[in-house]
Coordinates of C-alpha atoms in Angstrom, one line a residue:
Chain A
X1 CA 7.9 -22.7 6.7
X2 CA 4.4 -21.1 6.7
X3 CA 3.7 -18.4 4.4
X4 CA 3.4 -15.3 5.9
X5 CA 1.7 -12.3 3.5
X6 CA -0.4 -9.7 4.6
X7 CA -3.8 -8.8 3.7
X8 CA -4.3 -6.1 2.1
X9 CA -7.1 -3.1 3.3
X10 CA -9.7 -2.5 1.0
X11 CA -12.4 -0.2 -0.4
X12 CA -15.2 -1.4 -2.4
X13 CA -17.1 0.2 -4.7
X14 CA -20.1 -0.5 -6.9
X15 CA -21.5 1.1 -9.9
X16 CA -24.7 -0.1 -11.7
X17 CA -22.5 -2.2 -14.1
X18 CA -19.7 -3.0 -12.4
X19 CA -17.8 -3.6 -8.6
X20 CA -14.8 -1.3 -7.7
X21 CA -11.9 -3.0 -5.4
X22 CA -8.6 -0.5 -4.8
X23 CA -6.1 -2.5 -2.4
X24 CA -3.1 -0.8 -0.5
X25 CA -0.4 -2.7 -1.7
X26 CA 2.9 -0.2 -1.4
X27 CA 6.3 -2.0 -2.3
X28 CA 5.0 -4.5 -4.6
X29 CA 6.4 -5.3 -7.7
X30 CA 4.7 -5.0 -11.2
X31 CA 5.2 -7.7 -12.5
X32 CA 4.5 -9.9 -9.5
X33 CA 0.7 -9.0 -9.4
X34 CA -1.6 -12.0 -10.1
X35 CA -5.6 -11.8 -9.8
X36 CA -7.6 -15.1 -10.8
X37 CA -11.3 -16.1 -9.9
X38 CA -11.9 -19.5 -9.1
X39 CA -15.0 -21.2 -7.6
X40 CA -16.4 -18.1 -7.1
X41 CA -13.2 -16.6 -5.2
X42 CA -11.3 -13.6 -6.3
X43 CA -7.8 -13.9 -5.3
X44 CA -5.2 -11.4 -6.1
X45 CA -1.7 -11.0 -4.4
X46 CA 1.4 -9.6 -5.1
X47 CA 5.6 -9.4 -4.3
X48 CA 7.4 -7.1 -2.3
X49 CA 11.1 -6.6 -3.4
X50 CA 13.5 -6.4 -0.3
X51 CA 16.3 -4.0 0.8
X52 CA 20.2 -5.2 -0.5
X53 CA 22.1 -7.2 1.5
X54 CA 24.3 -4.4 2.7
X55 CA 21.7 -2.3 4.2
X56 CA 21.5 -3.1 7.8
X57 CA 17.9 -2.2 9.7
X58 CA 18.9 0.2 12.2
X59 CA 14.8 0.7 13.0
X60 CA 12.0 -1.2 11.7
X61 CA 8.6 0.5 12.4
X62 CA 7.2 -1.5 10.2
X63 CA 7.6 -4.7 8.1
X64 CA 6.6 -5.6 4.3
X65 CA 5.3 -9.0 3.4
X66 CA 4.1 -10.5 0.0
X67 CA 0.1 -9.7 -0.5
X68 CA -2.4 -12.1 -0.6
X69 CA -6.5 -11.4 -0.1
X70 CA -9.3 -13.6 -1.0
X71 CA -12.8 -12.2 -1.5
X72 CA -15.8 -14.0 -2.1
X73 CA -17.7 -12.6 -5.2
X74 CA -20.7 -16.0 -5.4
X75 CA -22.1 -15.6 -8.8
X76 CA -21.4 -11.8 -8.8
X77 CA -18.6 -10.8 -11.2
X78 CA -18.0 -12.3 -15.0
X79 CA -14.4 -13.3 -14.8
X80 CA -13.7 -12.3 -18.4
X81 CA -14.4 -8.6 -17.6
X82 CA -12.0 -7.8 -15.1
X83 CA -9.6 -5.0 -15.5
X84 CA -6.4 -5.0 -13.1
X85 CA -4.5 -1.7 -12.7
X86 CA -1.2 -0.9 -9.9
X87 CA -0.5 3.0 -9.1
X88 CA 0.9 4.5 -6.8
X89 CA 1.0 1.5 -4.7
X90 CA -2.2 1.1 -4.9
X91 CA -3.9 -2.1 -7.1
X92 CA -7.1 -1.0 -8.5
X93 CA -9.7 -4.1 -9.8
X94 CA -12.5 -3.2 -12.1
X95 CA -14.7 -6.3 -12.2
X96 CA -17.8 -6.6 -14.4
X97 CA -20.9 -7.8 -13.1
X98 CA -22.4 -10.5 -14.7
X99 CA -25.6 -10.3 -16.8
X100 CA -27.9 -12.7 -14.4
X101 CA -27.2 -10.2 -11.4
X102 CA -27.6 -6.8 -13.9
X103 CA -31.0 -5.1 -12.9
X104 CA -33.3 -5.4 -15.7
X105 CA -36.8 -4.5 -16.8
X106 CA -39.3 -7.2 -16.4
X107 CA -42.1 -6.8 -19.2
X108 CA -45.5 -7.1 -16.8
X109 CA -48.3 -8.1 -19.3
X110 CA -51.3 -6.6 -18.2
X111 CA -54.2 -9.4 -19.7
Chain B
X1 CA -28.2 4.4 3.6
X2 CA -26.3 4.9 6.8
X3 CA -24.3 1.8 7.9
X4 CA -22.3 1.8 11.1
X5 CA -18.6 0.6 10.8
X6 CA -19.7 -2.6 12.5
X7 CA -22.3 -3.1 10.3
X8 CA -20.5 -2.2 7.4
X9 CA -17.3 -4.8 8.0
X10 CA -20.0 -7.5 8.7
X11 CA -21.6 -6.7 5.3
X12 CA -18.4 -6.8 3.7
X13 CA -17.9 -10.1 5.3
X14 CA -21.1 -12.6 4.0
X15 CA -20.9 -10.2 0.3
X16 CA -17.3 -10.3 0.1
X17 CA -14.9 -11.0 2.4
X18 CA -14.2 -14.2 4.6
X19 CA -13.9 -12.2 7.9
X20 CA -10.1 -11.4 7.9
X21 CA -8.1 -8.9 9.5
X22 CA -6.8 -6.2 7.4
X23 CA -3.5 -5.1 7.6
X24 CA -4.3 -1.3 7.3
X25 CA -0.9 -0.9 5.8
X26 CA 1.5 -1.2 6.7
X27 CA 1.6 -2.2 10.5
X28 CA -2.3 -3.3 11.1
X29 CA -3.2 -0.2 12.6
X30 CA -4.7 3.3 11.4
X31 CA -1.5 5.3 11.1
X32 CA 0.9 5.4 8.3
X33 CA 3.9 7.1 9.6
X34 CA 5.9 3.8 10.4
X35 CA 9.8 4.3 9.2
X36 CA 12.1 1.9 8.4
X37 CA 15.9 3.0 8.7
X38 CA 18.9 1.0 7.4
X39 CA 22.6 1.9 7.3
X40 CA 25.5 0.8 5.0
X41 CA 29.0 2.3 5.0
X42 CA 28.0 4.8 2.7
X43 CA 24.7 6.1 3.6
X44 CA 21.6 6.0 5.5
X45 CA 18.2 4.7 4.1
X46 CA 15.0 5.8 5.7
X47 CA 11.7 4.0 3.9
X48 CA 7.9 4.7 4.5
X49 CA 4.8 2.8 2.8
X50 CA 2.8 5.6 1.7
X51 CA 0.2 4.2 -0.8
X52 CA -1.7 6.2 -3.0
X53 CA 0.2 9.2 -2.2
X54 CA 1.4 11.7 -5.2
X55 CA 5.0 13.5 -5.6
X56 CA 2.5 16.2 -5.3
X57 CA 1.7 15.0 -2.2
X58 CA 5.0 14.6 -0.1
X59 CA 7.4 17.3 1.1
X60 CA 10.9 16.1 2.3
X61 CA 12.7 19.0 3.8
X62 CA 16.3 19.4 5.7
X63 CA 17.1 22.0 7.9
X64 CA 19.4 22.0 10.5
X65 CA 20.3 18.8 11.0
X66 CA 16.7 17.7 11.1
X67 CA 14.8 15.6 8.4
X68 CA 11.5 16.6 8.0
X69 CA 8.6 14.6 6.0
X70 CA 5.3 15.6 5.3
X71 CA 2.7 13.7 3.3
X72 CA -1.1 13.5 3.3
X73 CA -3.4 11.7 1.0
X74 CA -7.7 11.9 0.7
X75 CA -9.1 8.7 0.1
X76 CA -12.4 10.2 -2.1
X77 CA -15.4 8.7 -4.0
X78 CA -17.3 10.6 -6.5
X79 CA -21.0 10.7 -5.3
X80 CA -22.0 8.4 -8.5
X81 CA -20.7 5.0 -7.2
X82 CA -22.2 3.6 -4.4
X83 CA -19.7 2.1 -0.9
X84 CA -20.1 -1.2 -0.1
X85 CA -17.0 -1.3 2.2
X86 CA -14.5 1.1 3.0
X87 CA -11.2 1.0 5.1
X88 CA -8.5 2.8 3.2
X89 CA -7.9 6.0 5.5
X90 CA -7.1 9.0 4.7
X91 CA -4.1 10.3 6.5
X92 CA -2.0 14.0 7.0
X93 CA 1.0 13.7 9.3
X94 CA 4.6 15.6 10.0
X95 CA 7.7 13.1 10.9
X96 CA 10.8 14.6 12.1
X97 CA 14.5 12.4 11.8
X98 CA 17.1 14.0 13.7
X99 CA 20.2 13.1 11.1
X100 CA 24.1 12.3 12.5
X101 CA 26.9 15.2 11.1
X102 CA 28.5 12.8 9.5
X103 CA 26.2 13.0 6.4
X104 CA 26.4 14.5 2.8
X105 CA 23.4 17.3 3.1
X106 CA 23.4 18.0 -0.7
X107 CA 23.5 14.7 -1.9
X108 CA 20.4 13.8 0.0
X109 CA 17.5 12.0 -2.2
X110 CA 14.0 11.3 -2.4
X111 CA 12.1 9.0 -4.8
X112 CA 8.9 7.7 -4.5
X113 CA 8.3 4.2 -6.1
X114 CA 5.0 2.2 -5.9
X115 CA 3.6 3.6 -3.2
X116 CA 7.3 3.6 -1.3
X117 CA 9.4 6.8 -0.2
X118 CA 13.0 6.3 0.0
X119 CA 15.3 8.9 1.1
X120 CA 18.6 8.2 0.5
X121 CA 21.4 9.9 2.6
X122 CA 24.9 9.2 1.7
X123 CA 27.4 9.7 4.6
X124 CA 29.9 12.7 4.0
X125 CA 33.9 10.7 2.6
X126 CA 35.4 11.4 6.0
X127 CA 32.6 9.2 7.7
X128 CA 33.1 6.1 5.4
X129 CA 35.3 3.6 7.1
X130 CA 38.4 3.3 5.1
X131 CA 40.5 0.0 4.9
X132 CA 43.9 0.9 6.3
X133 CA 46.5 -1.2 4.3
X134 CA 48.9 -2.4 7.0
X135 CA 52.8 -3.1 5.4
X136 CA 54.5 -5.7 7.3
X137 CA 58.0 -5.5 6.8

């Protein structure tokens, strides 16, 4: 069987010291959320808990799959300062910028 | 800086993304008034994906055999961060459910659960089926 997830939408958001990712994610499951970085890849994904047995779909408009999204950061984001939170449906990722992409002053030495 | 939204989902792709499609939740497209019903023999479920939306936010009504939801949400940044990539809409719609009679109008329910509205609406006790016990003599 092939997993099947869907992908969720994104914003992104950067300040001077850090990137901003919210994710619509309704229906997921606390516990089930999982965000790693690996060879420069941010991967974060997530459960959905289905309806009871006993409930039988009458109309289904829409359907609800387990999340998944990969997003490539390169050398952007130091993996130690990410910050992960889920409201509202909605999965909010605070990642820290690492120091070799930070702006900084460069000292011009004027002989 | 102005991007257009071409522009913008390209940028989004070679900074950050590997060119997927985005399931706008939660049916791929820009509108977030997709239901799902379900029935039991007690009740009928109806569920929408409404992330991001408040309690605040969402007004379940019932009048006259007619269920009536109403939810918006404003996707806003504060000026002091800067977009790289946006594609969470905002959204403001009315949905109307005509219900059966054979419902329980004041024990109807609303909850709203990570990012999920349920209503709940139990059938009225005459509408349950009932096992008959059959005596064979």
């Amino acid at each position: 069987m092939t997993e099947k997830y869907l992908i969720p939408a994104v914003d992104i958001y950067e300040t001077e010291d850090k990137y901003i990712i919210l994710a619509d994610m309704p229906g997921a499951t606390k516990d089930s959320i999982e965000v790693s970085t690996e060879d420069e890849i941010l991967v974060f994904s997530a459960k959905v808990s289905e309806v009871d047995k006993e409930w039988k779909p009458l109309d289904t408009e829409f359907k609800l799959y387990d999340y998944k999204r990969e997003i490539r950061i390169g050398n952007k984001i130091d993996s130690d300062k990410i910050e992960a939170k889920y409201e509202n449906g909605v999965l909010t990722l605070e990642l820290g910028k690492s120091e070799q992409i930070k702006p900084r002053k460069i000292a011009v030495n004027i002989a | 800086m102005f991007l257009n939204p071409i522009m913008m989902k390209r940028f989004a792709d070679t900074m950050f993304g590997s060119g997927v499609q985005e399931n706008c939740c939660p049916c791929g497209e820009e509108s977030y008034n997709y239901a799902n019903i379900y029935e039991s023999d007690n009740g009928y479920i109806v569920k929408l994906a409404l992330p991001g939306v408040k309690n605040e936010d969402i007004d379940v009504n019932y009048s006259d055999g007619i269920l009536e939801i109403k939810a918006h949400r404003n996707v806003d940044v504060s000026d002091d961060v800067q977009k790289l990539y946006i594609n969470r809409k905002s959204f403001d719609f009315t949905r109307k459910f005509k219900l059966p009679n054979s419902i329980d109008v004041d024990k109807i329910e609303a909850k709203l659960e990570n990012g999920l509205l349920t209503i709940d609406i139990p059938k009225s006790e005459k509408a349950k089926p009932k096992t008959i016990e059959v005596k064979v003599k």
